[in-house]
């Protein structure tokens, strides 16, 4: 029984698209064998695990100094509970590809790896895209 559940679990989209962190995956490998012998608690555990909502990732491509970036972060403050925020400093050598692409356009924002907006924050666009992400998760 455990092997069937483990196979289904590791083939699930959350597992394969790296939405779950390595630590979560390791925890699941440790916990599942101990809990799956209890059918009721196992079903509840799996249902709870895969019904969780995951926050989208908002990435800001920036450099220092960047007054427009600072302004954009202030505008985004009321929305910070709705996404995971990452900053990419395009001046670092490992981010050369982003420097080549965005050196004249910062701030630039991506939502879940997809271009969202540049130069100024459009709160209406951000709200629309965050709502779309919420709908996809339901």
PDB file of C-alpha atoms in Angstrom:
ATOM      1  CA  UNK A   1       0.000   0.000   0.000  1.00  0.00           C
ATOM      2  CA  UNK A   2       2.742   2.466   0.957  1.00  0.00           C
ATOM      3  CA  UNK A   3       4.571   1.943  -2.340  1.00  0.00           C
ATOM      4  CA  UNK A   4       1.419   2.778  -4.325  1.00  0.00           C
ATOM      5  CA  UNK A   5       0.856   5.975  -2.354  1.00  0.00           C
ATOM      6  CA  UNK A   6       4.532   6.935  -2.621  1.00  0.00           C
ATOM      7  CA  UNK A   7       4.447   6.389  -6.399  1.00  0.00           C
ATOM      8  CA  UNK A   8       1.326   8.535  -6.762  1.00  0.00           C
ATOM      9  CA  UNK A   9       2.783  11.187  -4.464  1.00  0.00           C
ATOM     10  CA  UNK A  10       6.101  11.510  -6.298  1.00  0.00           C
ATOM     11  CA  UNK A  11       4.300  11.751  -9.649  1.00  0.00           C
ATOM     12  CA  UNK A  12       2.034  14.562  -8.426  1.00  0.00           C
ATOM     13  CA  UNK A  13       2.555  17.982 -10.066  1.00  0.00           C
ATOM     14  CA  UNK A  14       3.509  19.672  -6.778  1.00  0.00           C
ATOM     15  CA  UNK A  15       6.343  17.176  -6.397  1.00  0.00           C
ATOM     16  CA  UNK A  16       7.613  17.206  -9.981  1.00  0.00           C
ATOM     17  CA  UNK A  17       7.506  20.974 -10.593  1.00  0.00           C
ATOM     18  CA  UNK A  18       9.604  21.602  -7.457  1.00  0.00           C
ATOM     19  CA  UNK A  19       6.855  23.517  -5.676  1.00  0.00           C
ATOM     20  CA  UNK A  20       7.616  21.525  -2.557  1.00  0.00           C
ATOM     21  CA  UNK A  21      10.937  22.258  -0.932  1.00  0.00           C
ATOM     22  CA  UNK A  22      13.544  19.555  -0.469  1.00  0.00           C
ATOM     23  CA  UNK A  23      12.924  19.700   3.271  1.00  0.00           C
ATOM     24  CA  UNK A  24       9.177  19.087   2.764  1.00  0.00           C
ATOM     25  CA  UNK A  25       9.925  16.146   0.483  1.00  0.00           C
ATOM     26  CA  UNK A  26      12.357  14.666   2.994  1.00  0.00           C
ATOM     27  CA  UNK A  27       9.836  15.123   5.798  1.00  0.00           C
ATOM     28  CA  UNK A  28       7.166  13.390   3.735  1.00  0.00           C
ATOM     29  CA  UNK A  29       9.480  10.448   3.081  1.00  0.00           C
ATOM     30  CA  UNK A  30      10.050  10.123   6.833  1.00  0.00           C
ATOM     31  CA  UNK A  31       6.468  10.679   7.955  1.00  0.00           C
ATOM     32  CA  UNK A  32       4.476   8.770   5.348  1.00  0.00           C
ATOM     33  CA  UNK A  33       5.776   5.264   6.140  1.00  0.00           C
ATOM     34  CA  UNK A  34       4.872   5.762   9.815  1.00  0.00           C
ATOM     35  CA  UNK A  35       1.424   7.201   9.212  1.00  0.00           C
ATOM     36  CA  UNK A  36       0.102   5.304   6.229  1.00  0.00           C
ATOM     37  CA  UNK A  37      -0.734   2.213   8.261  1.00  0.00           C
ATOM     38  CA  UNK A  38      -3.521   4.285   9.809  1.00  0.00           C
ATOM     39  CA  UNK A  39      -5.866   4.604   6.839  1.00  0.00           C
ATOM     40  CA  UNK A  40      -8.060   7.412   8.170  1.00  0.00           C
ATOM     41  CA  UNK A  41      -5.184   9.632   9.271  1.00  0.00           C
ATOM     42  CA  UNK A  42      -3.298   8.854   6.046  1.00  0.00           C
ATOM     43  CA  UNK A  43      -6.131   9.999   3.829  1.00  0.00           C
ATOM     44  CA  UNK A  44      -6.534  13.141   5.920  1.00  0.00           C
ATOM     45  CA  UNK A  45      -2.783  13.853   5.780  1.00  0.00           C
ATOM     46  CA  UNK A  46      -2.634  13.477   1.998  1.00  0.00           C
ATOM     47  CA  UNK A  47      -5.791  15.529   1.432  1.00  0.00           C
ATOM     48  CA  UNK A  48      -4.421  18.298   3.641  1.00  0.00           C
ATOM     49  CA  UNK A  49      -1.013  18.244   1.979  1.00  0.00           C
ATOM     50  CA  UNK A  50      -2.332  18.657  -1.553  1.00  0.00           C
ATOM     51  CA  UNK A  51      -5.076  21.145  -0.719  1.00  0.00           C
ATOM     52  CA  UNK A  52      -2.630  23.738   0.613  1.00  0.00           C
ATOM     53  CA  UNK A  53      -2.350  26.956  -1.339  1.00  0.00           C
ATOM     54  CA  UNK A  54       1.095  28.048  -2.387  1.00  0.00           C
ATOM     55  CA  UNK A  55       2.031  31.690  -2.677  1.00  0.00           C
ATOM     56  CA  UNK A  56       3.204  32.884  -6.082  1.00  0.00           C
ATOM     57  CA  UNK A  57       6.697  34.330  -6.436  1.00  0.00           C
ATOM     58  CA  UNK A  58       7.088  37.984  -7.380  1.00  0.00           C
ATOM     59  CA  UNK A  59      10.620  38.692  -8.599  1.00  0.00           C
ATOM     60  CA  UNK A  60      12.031  42.214  -8.784  1.00  0.00           C
ATOM     61  CA  UNK A  61      14.988  42.739 -11.121  1.00  0.00           C
ATOM     62  CA  UNK A  62      16.915  45.682  -9.703  1.00  0.00           C
ATOM     63  CA  UNK A  63      20.306  47.280  -9.078  1.00  0.00           C
ATOM     64  CA  UNK A  64      21.709  49.716  -6.556  1.00  0.00           C
ATOM     65  CA  UNK A  65      20.875  52.568  -6.588  1.00  0.00           C
ATOM     66  CA  UNK A  66      17.385  52.391  -8.054  1.00  0.00           C
ATOM     67  CA  UNK A  67      14.946  55.043  -6.806  1.00  0.00           C
ATOM     68  CA  UNK A  68      12.137  53.646  -8.980  1.00  0.00           C
ATOM     69  CA  UNK A  69      12.695  50.227  -7.392  1.00  0.00           C
ATOM     70  CA  UNK A  70      12.414  51.732  -3.911  1.00  0.00           C
ATOM     71  CA  UNK A  71       9.207  53.480  -4.925  1.00  0.00           C
ATOM     72  CA  UNK A  72       7.843  50.243  -6.409  1.00  0.00           C
ATOM     73  CA  UNK A  73       8.554  48.333  -3.187  1.00  0.00           C
ATOM     74  CA  UNK A  74       6.594  50.947  -1.244  1.00  0.00           C
ATOM     75  CA  UNK A  75       3.628  50.563  -3.605  1.00  0.00           C
ATOM     76  CA  UNK A  76       3.783  46.756  -3.216  1.00  0.00           C
ATOM     77  CA  UNK A  77       3.807  46.853   0.596  1.00  0.00           C
ATOM     78  CA  UNK A  78       0.014  46.292   1.030  1.00  0.00           C
ATOM     79  CA  UNK A  79       0.204  43.151  -1.152  1.00  0.00           C
ATOM     80  CA  UNK A  80       3.228  41.494   0.500  1.00  0.00           C
ATOM     81  CA  UNK A  81       1.130  38.817   2.244  1.00  0.00           C
ATOM     82  CA  UNK A  82      -0.042  37.510  -1.154  1.00  0.00           C
ATOM     83  CA  UNK A  83       3.319  36.498  -2.659  1.00  0.00           C
ATOM     84  CA  UNK A  84       6.886  35.473  -1.969  1.00  0.00           C
ATOM     85  CA  UNK A  85       9.184  38.364  -2.828  1.00  0.00           C
ATOM     86  CA  UNK A  86      12.588  37.856  -4.463  1.00  0.00           C
ATOM     87  CA  UNK A  87      15.082  40.489  -5.583  1.00  0.00           C
ATOM     88  CA  UNK A  88      17.631  39.860  -8.316  1.00  0.00           C
ATOM     89  CA  UNK A  89      20.557  42.274  -8.474  1.00  0.00           C
ATOM     90  CA  UNK A  90      21.264  42.414 -12.206  1.00  0.00           C
ATOM     91  CA  UNK A  91      24.754  43.879 -11.646  1.00  0.00           C
ATOM     92  CA  UNK A  92      26.102  40.643 -10.149  1.00  0.00           C
ATOM     93  CA  UNK A  93      28.229  38.562 -12.547  1.00  0.00           C
ATOM     94  CA  UNK A  94      25.971  35.514 -12.200  1.00  0.00           C
ATOM     95  CA  UNK A  95      23.010  37.631 -13.382  1.00  0.00           C
ATOM     96  CA  UNK A  96      24.604  38.836 -16.629  1.00  0.00           C
ATOM     97  CA  UNK A  97      21.721  37.505 -18.714  1.00  0.00           C
ATOM     98  CA  UNK A  98      19.327  39.748 -16.760  1.00  0.00           C
ATOM     99  CA  UNK A  99      21.717  42.713 -17.067  1.00  0.00           C
ATOM    100  CA  UNK A 100      21.781  42.290 -20.845  1.00  0.00           C
ATOM    101  CA  UNK A 101      18.003  42.085 -20.962  1.00  0.00           C
ATOM    102  CA  UNK A 102      16.927  44.719 -18.407  1.00  0.00           C
ATOM    103  CA  UNK A 103      19.787  47.206 -17.851  1.00  0.00           C
ATOM    104  CA  UNK A 104      17.698  50.103 -19.223  1.00  0.00           C
ATOM    105  CA  UNK A 105      14.315  48.958 -17.915  1.00  0.00           C
ATOM    106  CA  UNK A 106      14.494  48.383 -14.170  1.00  0.00           C
ATOM    107  CA  UNK A 107      12.466  47.862 -12.157  1.00  0.00           C
ATOM    108  CA  UNK A 108      11.146  44.775 -13.911  1.00  0.00           C
ATOM    109  CA  UNK A 109       8.764  42.296 -12.284  1.00  0.00           C
ATOM    110  CA  UNK A 110       8.091  38.636 -13.015  1.00  0.00           C
ATOM    111  CA  UNK A 111       5.295  36.636 -11.412  1.00  0.00           C
ATOM    112  CA  UNK A 112       6.064  32.920 -11.181  1.00  0.00           C
ATOM    113  CA  UNK A 113       8.826  33.308 -13.753  1.00  0.00           C
ATOM    114  CA  UNK A 114       6.658  35.144 -16.304  1.00  0.00           C
ATOM    115  CA  UNK A 115       7.113  38.813 -17.217  1.00  0.00           C
ATOM    116  CA  UNK A 116       4.549  40.952 -15.404  1.00  0.00           C
ATOM    117  CA  UNK A 117       5.470  44.660 -15.685  1.00  0.00           C
ATOM    118  CA  UNK A 118       8.318  47.165 -15.793  1.00  0.00           C
ATOM    119  CA  UNK A 119       9.194  50.740 -14.810  1.00  0.00           C
ATOM    120  CA  UNK A 120       6.177  51.376 -12.569  1.00  0.00           C
ATOM    121  CA  UNK A 121       3.898  49.111 -10.553  1.00  0.00           C
ATOM    122  CA  UNK A 122       0.420  48.623 -11.937  1.00  0.00           C
ATOM    123  CA  UNK A 123      -1.621  47.567  -8.909  1.00  0.00           C
ATOM    124  CA  UNK A 124      -4.601  46.681 -11.098  1.00  0.00           C
ATOM    125  CA  UNK A 125      -2.465  44.325 -13.207  1.00  0.00           C
ATOM    126  CA  UNK A 126      -0.888  42.813 -10.093  1.00  0.00           C
ATOM    127  CA  UNK A 127      -4.300  42.231  -8.480  1.00  0.00           C
ATOM    128  CA  UNK A 128      -5.621  40.666 -11.686  1.00  0.00           C
ATOM    129  CA  UNK A 129      -2.688  38.261 -12.020  1.00  0.00           C
ATOM    130  CA  UNK A 130      -2.733  37.334  -8.318  1.00  0.00           C
ATOM    131  CA  UNK A 131      -6.462  36.586  -8.627  1.00  0.00           C
ATOM    132  CA  UNK A 132      -5.746  34.368 -11.657  1.00  0.00           C
ATOM    133  CA  UNK A 133      -3.136  32.454  -9.664  1.00  0.00           C
ATOM    134  CA  UNK A 134      -5.636  32.024  -6.798  1.00  0.00           C
ATOM    135  CA  UNK A 135      -8.250  30.673  -9.232  1.00  0.00           C
ATOM    136  CA  UNK A 136      -5.781  28.178 -10.701  1.00  0.00           C
ATOM    137  CA  UNK A 137      -5.126  26.765  -7.227  1.00  0.00           C
ATOM    138  CA  UNK A 138      -8.792  26.091  -6.450  1.00  0.00           C
TER     139      UNK A 138
END
